CSV table of C-alpha atoms in Angstrom, one decimal:
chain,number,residue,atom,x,y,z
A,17,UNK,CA,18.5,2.2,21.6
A,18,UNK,CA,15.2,2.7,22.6
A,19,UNK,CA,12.5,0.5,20.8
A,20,UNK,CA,10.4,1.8,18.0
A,21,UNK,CA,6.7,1.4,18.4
A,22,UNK,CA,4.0,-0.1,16.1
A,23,UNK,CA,3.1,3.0,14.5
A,24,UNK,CA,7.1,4.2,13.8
A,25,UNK,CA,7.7,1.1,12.6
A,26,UNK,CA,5.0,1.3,10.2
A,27,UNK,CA,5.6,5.1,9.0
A,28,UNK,CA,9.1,3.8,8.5
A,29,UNK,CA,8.1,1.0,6.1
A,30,UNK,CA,5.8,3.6,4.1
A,31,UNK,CA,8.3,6.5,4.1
A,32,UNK,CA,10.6,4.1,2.5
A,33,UNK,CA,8.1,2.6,-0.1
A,34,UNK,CA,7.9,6.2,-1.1
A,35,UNK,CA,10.8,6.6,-2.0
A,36,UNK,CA,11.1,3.4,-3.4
A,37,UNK,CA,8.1,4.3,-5.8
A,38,UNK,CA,9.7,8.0,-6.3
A,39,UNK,CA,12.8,6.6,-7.7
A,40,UNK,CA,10.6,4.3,-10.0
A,41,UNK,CA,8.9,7.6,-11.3
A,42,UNK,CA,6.1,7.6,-9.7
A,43,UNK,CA,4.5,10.5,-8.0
A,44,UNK,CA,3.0,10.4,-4.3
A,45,UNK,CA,-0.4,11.9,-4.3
A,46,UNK,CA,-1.8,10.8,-1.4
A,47,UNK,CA,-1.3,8.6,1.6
A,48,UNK,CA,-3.4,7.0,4.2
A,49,UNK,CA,-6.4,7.9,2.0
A,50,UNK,CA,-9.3,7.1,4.8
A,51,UNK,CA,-12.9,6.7,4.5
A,52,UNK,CA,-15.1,4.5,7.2
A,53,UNK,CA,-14.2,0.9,6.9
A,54,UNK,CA,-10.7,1.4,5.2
A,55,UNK,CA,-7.5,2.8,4.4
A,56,UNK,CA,-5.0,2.6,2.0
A,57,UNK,CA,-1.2,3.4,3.2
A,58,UNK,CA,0.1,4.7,-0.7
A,59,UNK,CA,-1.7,6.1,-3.8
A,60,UNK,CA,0.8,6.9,-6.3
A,61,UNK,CA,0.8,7.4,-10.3
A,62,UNK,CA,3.0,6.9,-12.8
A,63,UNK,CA,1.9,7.7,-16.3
A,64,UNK,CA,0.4,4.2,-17.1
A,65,UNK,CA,-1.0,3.7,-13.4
A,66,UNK,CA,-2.2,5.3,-10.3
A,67,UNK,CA,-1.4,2.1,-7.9
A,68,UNK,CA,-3.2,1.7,-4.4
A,69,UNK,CA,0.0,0.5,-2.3
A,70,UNK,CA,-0.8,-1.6,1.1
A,71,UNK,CA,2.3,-1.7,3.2
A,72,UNK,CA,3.6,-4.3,6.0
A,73,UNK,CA,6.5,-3.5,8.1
A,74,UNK,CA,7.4,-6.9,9.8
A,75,UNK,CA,10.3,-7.5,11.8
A,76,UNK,CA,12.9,-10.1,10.3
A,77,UNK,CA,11.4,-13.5,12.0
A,78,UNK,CA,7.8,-12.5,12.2
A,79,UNK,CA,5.4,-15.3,11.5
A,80,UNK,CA,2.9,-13.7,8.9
A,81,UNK,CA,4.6,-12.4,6.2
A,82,UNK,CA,3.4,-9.0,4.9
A,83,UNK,CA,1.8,-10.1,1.7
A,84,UNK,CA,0.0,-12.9,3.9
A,85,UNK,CA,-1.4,-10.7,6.2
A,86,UNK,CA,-3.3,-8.7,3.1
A,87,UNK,CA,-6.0,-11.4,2.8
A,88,UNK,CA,-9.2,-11.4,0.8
A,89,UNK,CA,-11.0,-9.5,3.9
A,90,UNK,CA,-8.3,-6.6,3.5
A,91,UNK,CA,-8.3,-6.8,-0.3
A,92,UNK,CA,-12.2,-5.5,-0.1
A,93,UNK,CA,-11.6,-2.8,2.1
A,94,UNK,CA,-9.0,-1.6,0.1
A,95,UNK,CA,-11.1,-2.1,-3.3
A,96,UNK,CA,-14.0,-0.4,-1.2
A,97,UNK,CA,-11.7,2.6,-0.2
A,98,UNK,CA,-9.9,2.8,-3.5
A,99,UNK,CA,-13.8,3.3,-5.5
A,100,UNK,CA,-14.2,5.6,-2.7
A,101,UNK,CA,-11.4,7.5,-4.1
A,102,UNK,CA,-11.6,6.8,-7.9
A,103,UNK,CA,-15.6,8.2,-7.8
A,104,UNK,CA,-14.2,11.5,-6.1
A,105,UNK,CA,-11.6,11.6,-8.9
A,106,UNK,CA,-12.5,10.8,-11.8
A,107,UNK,CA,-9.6,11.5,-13.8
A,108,UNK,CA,-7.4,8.6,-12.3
A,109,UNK,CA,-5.4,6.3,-14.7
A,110,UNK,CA,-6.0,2.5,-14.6
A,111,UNK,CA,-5.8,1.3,-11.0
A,112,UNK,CA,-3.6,-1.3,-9.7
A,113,UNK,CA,-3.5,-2.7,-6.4
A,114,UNK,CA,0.1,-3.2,-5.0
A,115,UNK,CA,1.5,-4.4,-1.6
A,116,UNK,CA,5.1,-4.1,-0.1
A,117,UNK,CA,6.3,-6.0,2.5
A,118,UNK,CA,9.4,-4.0,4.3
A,119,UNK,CA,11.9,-5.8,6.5
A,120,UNK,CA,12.6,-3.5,9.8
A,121,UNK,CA,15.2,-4.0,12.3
A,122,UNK,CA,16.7,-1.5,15.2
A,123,UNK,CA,14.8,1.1,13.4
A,124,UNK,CA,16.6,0.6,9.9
A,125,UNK,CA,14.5,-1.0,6.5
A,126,UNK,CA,16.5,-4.5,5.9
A,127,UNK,CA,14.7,-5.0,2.6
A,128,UNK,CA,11.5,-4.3,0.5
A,129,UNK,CA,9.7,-6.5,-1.1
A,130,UNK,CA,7.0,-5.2,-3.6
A,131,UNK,CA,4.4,-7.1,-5.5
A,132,UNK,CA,2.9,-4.9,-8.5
A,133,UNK,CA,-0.5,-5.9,-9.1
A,134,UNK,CA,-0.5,-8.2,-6.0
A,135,UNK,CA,-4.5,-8.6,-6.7
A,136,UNK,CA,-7.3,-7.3,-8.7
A,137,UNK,CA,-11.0,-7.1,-8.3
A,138,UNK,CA,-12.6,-10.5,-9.2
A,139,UNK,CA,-15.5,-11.4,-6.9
A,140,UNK,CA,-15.9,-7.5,-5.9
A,141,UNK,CA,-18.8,-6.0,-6.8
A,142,UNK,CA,-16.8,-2.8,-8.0
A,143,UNK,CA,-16.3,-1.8,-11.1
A,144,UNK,CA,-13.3,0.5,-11.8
């Protein structure tokens, strides 16, 4: 079986938050939503939230876990990218900033792991 890279790995993890999120009800409207200086893999709404999603695809004996690996430096560039996004659409529901930490091994998802509301934005200077 030849060896998935970084970037299959990690489309693989997102893919399968998707759907994850889709059978929760929620709606995909955008991912990897860029602007300069950040990215956000997932936006999706329900019809309560429209949730900014991070996603880590980690093999099963990494040593950062996913939800370690979205410190406070990652948390502002998503916040950043996320007003970026809310000022260009105006109409969004409340935001909520998720993460989802998917388990991947031999190219199949061994688990996922999703933290609603993982963070918010005290000690950002945004204002949602």
């Amino acid at each position: 079986m030849k060896k998935m890279t970084k970037n299959e790995t990690g489309k693989l993890g997102e893919d399968s938050v998707c759907t994850y999120l889709e059978n929760l009800g929620y709606r995909i409207i955008f991912r990897n939503y860029r602007i300069k200086g950040g990215e956000i893999d997932i936006i999706a709404q329900n019809d309560e939230y429209t949730a900014f999603v991070e996603v880590k695809s980690r093999k099963p004996d990494s040593l950062v876990s996913g939800f370690e690996a979205v410190g406070k430096r990652k948390q502002g560039l998503i916040i950043k990218t996320a007003c970026d996004f809310c000022c260009k659409n105006p109409d969004i529901l409340q935001p909520r900033f998720d993460v989802a930490e998917v388990i991947v091994e031999n190219g199949r998802v061994l688990s996922i792991d999703y933290i609603f509301n993982a963070y918010d934005t005290t000690g950002y200077n945004f204002i949602f």
